[in-house]
mmCIF file of C-alpha atoms in Angstrom:
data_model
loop_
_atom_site.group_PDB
_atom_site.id
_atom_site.type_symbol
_atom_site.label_atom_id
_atom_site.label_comp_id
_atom_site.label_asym_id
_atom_site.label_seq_id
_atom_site.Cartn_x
_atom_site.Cartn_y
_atom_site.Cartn_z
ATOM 1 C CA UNK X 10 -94.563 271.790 49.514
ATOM 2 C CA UNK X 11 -91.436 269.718 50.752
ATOM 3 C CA UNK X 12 -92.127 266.624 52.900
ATOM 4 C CA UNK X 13 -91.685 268.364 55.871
ATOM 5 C CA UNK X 14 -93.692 271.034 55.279
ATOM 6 C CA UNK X 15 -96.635 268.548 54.450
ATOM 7 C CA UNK X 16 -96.205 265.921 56.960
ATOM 8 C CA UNK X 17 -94.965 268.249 60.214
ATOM 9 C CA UNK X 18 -93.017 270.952 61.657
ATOM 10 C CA UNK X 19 -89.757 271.359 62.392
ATOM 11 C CA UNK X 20 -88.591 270.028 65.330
ATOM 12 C CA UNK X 21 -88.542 272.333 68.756
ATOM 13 C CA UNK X 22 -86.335 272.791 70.487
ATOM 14 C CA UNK X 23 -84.889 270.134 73.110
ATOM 15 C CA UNK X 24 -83.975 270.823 76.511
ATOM 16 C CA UNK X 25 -80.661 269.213 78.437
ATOM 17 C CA UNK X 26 -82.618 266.678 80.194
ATOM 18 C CA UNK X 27 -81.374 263.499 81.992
ATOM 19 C CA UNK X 28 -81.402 260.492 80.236
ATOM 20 C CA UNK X 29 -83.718 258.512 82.176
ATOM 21 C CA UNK X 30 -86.164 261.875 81.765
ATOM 22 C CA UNK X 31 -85.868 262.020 77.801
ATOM 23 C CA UNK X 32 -84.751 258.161 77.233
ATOM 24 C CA UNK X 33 -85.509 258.411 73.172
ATOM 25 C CA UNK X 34 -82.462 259.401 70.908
ATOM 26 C CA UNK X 35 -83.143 263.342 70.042
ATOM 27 C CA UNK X 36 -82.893 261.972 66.409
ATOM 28 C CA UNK X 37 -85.824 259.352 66.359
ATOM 29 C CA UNK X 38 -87.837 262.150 68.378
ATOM 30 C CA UNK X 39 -86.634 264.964 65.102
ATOM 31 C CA UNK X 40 -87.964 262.379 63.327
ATOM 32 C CA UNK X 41 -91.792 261.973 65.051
ATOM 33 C CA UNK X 42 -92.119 265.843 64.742
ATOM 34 C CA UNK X 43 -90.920 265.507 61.326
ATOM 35 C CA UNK X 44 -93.575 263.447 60.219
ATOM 36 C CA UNK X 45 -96.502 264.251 63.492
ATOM 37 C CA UNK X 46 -99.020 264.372 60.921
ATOM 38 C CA UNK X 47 -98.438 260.391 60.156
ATOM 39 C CA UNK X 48 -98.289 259.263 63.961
ATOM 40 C CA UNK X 49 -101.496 261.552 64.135
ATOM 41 C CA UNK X 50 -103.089 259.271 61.819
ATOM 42 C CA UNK X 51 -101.906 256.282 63.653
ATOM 43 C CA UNK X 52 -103.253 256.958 66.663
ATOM 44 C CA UNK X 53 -106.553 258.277 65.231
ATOM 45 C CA UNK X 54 -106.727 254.964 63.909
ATOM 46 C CA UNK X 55 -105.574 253.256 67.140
ATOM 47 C CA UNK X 56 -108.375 255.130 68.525
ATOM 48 C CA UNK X 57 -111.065 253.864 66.172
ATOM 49 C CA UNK X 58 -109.556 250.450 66.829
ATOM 50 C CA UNK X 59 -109.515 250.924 70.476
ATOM 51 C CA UNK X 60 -113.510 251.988 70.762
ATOM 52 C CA UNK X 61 -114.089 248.750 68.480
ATOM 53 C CA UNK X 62 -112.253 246.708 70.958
ATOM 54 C CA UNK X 63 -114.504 247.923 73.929
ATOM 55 C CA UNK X 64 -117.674 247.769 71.995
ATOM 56 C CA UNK X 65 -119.013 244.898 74.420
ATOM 57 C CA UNK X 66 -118.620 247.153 76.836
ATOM 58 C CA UNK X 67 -120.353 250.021 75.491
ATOM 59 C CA UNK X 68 -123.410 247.779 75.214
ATOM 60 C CA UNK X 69 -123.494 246.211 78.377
ATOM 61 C CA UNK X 70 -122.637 250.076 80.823
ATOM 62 C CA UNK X 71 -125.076 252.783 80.799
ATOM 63 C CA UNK X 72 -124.044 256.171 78.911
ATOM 64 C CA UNK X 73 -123.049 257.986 81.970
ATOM 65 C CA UNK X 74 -119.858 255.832 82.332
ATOM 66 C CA UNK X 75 -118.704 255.826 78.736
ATOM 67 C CA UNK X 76 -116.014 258.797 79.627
ATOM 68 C CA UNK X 77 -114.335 256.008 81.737
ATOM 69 C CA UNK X 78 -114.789 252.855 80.059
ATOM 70 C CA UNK X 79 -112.445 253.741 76.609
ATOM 71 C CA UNK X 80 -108.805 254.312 78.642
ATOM 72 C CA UNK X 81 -106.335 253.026 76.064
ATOM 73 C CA UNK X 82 -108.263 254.412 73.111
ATOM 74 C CA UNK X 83 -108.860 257.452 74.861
ATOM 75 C CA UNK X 84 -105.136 257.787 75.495
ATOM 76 C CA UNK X 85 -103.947 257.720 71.956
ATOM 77 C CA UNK X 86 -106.588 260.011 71.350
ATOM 78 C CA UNK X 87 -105.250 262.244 73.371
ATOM 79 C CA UNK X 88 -101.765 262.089 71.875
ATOM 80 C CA UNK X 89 -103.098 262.722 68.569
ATOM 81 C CA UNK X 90 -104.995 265.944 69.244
ATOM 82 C CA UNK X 91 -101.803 267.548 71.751
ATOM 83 C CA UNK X 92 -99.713 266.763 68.707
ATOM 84 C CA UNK X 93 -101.865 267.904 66.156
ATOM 85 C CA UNK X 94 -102.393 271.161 68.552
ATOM 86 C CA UNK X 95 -98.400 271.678 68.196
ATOM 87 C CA UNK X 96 -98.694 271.183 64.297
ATOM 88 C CA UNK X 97 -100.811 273.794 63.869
ATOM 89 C CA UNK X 98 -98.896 276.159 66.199
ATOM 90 C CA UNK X 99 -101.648 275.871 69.023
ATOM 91 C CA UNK X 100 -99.672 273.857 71.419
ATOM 92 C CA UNK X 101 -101.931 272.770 74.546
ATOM 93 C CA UNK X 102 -99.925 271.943 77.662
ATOM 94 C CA UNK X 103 -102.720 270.618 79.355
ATOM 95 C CA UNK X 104 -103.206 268.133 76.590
ATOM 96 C CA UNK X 105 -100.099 267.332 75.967
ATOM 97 C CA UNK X 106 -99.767 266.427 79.701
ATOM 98 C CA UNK X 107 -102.919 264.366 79.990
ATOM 99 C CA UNK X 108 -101.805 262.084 76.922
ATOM 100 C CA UNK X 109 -98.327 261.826 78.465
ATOM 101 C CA UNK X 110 -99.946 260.255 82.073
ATOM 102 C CA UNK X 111 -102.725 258.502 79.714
ATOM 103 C CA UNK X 112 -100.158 256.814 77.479
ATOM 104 C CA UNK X 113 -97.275 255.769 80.117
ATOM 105 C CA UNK X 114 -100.052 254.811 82.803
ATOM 106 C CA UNK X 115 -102.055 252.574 79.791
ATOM 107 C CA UNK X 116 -99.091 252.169 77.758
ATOM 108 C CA UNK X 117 -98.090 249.904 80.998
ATOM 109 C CA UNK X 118 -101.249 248.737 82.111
ATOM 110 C CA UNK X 119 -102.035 246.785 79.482
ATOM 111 C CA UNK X 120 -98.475 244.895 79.286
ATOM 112 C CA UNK X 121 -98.535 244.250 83.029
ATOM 113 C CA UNK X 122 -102.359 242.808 82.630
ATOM 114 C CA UNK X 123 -101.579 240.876 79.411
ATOM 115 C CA UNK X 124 -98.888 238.746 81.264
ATOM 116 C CA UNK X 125 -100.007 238.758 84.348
ATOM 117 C CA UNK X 126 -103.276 236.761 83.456
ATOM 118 C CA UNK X 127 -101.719 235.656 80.401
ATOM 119 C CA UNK X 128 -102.719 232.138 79.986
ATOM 120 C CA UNK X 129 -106.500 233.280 79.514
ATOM 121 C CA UNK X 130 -105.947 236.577 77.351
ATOM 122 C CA UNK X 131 -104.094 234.585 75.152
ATOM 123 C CA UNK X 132 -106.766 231.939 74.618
ATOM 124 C CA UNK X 133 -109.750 234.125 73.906
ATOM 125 C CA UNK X 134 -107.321 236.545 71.982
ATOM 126 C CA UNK X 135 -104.998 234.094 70.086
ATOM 127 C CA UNK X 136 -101.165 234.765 69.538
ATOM 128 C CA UNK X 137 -101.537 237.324 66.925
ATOM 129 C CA UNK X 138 -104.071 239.633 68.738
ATOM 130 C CA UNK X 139 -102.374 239.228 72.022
ATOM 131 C CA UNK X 140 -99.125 240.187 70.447
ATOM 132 C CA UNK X 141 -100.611 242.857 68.215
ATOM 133 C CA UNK X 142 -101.753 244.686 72.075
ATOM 134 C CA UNK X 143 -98.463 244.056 73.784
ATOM 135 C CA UNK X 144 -95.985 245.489 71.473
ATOM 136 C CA UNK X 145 -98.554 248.923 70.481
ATOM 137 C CA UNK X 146 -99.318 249.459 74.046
ATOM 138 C CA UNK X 147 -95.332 249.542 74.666
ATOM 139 C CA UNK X 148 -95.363 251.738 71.648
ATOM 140 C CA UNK X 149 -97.695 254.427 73.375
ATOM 141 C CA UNK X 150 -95.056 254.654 75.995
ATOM 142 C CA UNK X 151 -92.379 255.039 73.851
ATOM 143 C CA UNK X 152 -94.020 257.675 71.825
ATOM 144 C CA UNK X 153 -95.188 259.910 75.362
ATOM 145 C CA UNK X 154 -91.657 260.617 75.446
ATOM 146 C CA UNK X 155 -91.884 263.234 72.327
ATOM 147 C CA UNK X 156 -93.835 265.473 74.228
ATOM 148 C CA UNK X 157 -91.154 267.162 76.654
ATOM 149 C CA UNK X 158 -90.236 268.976 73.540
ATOM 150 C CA UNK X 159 -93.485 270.000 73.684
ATOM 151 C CA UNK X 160 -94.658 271.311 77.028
ATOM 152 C CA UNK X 161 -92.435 271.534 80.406
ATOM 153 C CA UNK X 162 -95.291 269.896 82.669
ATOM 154 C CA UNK X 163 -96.565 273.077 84.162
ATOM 155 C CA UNK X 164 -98.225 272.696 87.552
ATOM 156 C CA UNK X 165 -101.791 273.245 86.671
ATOM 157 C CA UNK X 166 -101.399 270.706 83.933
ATOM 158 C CA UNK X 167 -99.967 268.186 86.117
ATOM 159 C CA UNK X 168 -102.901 268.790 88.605
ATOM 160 C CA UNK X 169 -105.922 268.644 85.524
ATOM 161 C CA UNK X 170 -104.017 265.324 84.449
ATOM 162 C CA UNK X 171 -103.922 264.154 87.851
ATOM 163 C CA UNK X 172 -107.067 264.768 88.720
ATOM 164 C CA UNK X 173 -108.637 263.376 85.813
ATOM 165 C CA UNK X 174 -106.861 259.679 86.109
ATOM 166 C CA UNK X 175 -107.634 260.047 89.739
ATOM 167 C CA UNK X 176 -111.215 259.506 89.028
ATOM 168 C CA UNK X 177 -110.697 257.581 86.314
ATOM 169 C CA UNK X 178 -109.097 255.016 88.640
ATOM 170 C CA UNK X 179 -111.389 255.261 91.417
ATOM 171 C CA UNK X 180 -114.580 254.933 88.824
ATOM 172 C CA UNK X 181 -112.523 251.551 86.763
ATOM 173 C CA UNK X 182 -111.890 249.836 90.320
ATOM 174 C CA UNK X 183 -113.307 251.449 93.721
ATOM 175 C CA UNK X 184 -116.381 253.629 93.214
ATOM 176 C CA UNK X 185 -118.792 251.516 91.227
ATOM 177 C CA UNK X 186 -121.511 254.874 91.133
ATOM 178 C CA UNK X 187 -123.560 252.731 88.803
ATOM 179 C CA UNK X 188 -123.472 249.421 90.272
ATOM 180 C CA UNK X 189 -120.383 248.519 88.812
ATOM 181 C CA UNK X 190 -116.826 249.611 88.166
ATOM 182 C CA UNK X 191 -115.708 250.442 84.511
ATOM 183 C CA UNK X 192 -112.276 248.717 84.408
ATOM 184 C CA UNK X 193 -111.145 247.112 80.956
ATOM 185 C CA UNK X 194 -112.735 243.743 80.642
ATOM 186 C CA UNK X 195 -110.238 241.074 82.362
ATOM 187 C CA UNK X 196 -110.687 237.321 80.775
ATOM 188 C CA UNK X 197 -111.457 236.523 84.691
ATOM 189 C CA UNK X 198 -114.311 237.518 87.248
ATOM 190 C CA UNK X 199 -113.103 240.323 89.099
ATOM 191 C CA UNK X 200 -113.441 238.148 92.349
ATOM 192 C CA UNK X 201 -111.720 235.245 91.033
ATOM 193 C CA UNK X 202 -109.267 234.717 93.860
ATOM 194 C CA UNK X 203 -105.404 235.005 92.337
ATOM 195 C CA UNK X 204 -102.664 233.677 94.698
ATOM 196 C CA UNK X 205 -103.486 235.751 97.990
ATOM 197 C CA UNK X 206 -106.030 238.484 96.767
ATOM 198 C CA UNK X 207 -108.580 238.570 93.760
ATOM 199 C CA UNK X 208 -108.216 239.213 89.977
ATOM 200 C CA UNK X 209 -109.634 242.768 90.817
ATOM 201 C CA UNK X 210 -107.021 243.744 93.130
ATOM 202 C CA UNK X 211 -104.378 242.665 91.044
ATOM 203 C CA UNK X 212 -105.139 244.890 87.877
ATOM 204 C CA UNK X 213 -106.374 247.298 90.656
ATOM 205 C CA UNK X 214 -102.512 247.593 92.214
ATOM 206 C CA UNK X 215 -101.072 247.836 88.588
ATOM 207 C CA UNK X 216 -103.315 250.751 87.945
ATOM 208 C CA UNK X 217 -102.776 252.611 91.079
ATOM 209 C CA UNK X 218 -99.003 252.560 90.657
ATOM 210 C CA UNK X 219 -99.061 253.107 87.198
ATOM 211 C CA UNK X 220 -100.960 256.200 88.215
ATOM 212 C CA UNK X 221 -98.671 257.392 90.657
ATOM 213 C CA UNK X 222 -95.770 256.888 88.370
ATOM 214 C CA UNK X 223 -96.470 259.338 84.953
ATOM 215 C CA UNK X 224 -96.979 262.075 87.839
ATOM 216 C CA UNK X 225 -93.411 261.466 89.450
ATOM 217 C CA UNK X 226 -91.960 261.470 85.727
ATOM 218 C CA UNK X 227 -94.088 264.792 84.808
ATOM 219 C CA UNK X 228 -92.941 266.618 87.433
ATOM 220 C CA UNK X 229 -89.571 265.073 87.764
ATOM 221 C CA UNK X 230 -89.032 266.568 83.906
ATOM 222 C CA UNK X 231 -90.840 270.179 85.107
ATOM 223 C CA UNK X 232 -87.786 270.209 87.539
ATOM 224 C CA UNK X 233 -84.852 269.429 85.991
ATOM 225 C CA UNK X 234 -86.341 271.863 83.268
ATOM 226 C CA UNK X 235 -86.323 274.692 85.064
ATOM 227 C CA UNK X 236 -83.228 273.756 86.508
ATOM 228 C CA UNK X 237 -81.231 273.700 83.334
ATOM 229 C CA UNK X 238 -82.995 277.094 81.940
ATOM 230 C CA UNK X 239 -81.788 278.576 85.421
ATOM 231 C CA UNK X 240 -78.306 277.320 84.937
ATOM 232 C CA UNK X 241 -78.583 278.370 81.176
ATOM 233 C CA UNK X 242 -79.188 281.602 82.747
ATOM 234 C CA UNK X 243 -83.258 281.869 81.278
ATOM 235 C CA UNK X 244 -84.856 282.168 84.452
ATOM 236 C CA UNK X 245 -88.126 279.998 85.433
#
């Protein structure tokens, strides 16, 4: 079996998109289908890594909130199985859509909370770890940008994706069902005050735009999609 054959697919097929739609060069994104089965395995190891990292947490939640307590992890997890889905000729738009909003809203999240409150992530982290979760969070942004080859963002995928980080944000930051709210651990107290509102409401803003902004791209891409297949004279 050639290389191709063993470590992916072929590429499929790319649509005319804008730039700022499909930012990646269509040759580095030949190149991730070419070899899916190896960024599989990175992000199933990401993954593992990921539900080390929020071990504490784990320990200290009851079960019931576990769904909601793993976002980054659960993100490249995500990624993994709507790419390993398209390997195997079983291509998923719903997952494929939920790990593009999980890895651009996380992908983000974590950058934006890393410097933001950087001076005490950095001292319980160290240089190398704190480094180590800036630059592969960015990475799970870059690599959400595959998956327009894979799936056009159909509507009812959009809405599952939505509604799932929809209550994943209200259950990290507003609905505390349990007695407390799931966010990712933050080197702070969540009502540390920080300038003119808390430490909470600060990682709280990043996540609700970050939210809001995955949706905009998702169905920014569905449109200009169908407009180019209408122009190209495939219908809708």
């Amino acid at each position: 079996m050639d290389i191709v054959g063993a470590l992916g697919r072929d590429p499929p097929d790319r649509e005319s998109l804008p730039r700022w739609l499909a930012p990646l060069p269509e040759a580095l994104e030949d190149v991730a289908f070419r070899f899916v089965w190896a960024i599989v395995a990175i992000n199933l190891l990401g993954t593992a890594f990921g539900f080390w990292y929020y071990r504490f947490q784990f320990r200290e939640l009851p079960m019931e909130t576990w769904p909601f307590i793993p976002d980054s992890p659960g993100a490249t997890l995500l990624i993994a199985l709507a790419l390993a889905a398209w390997a195997l000729g079983r291509s998923s738009d719903t997952l494929a859509t939920l790990a593009f909003f999980g890895n651009v809203k996380l992908g983000l999240w974590t950058p934006y909370v890393l410097v933001v409150f950087y001076p005490a992530f950095l001292a319980n982290s160290g240089p190398a770890m704190y480094a180590f979760l800036f630059v592969s969070h960015l990475g799970m942004v870059v690599q959400a940008f595959v998956l327009h080859r894979i799936t056009d963002f159909p509507v009812k995928a959009v809405a599952v994706a939505t509604a799932w980080y929809t209550v994943d944000l209200l259950m990290d930051y507003f609905v505390p069902v349990t007695g407390g709210v799931t966010h990712t651990s933050i080197p702070y107290p969540d009502a540390e005050p920080w300038f003119t509102t808390t430490v909470l409401q600060v990682a709280a803003a990043g996540a609700v735009a970050l939210t809001v902004i995955p949706l905009f791209w998702a169905l920014a891409t569905r449109v200009a999609t169908l407009r180019t297949r209408i122009r190209a004279g495939g219908g809708a």
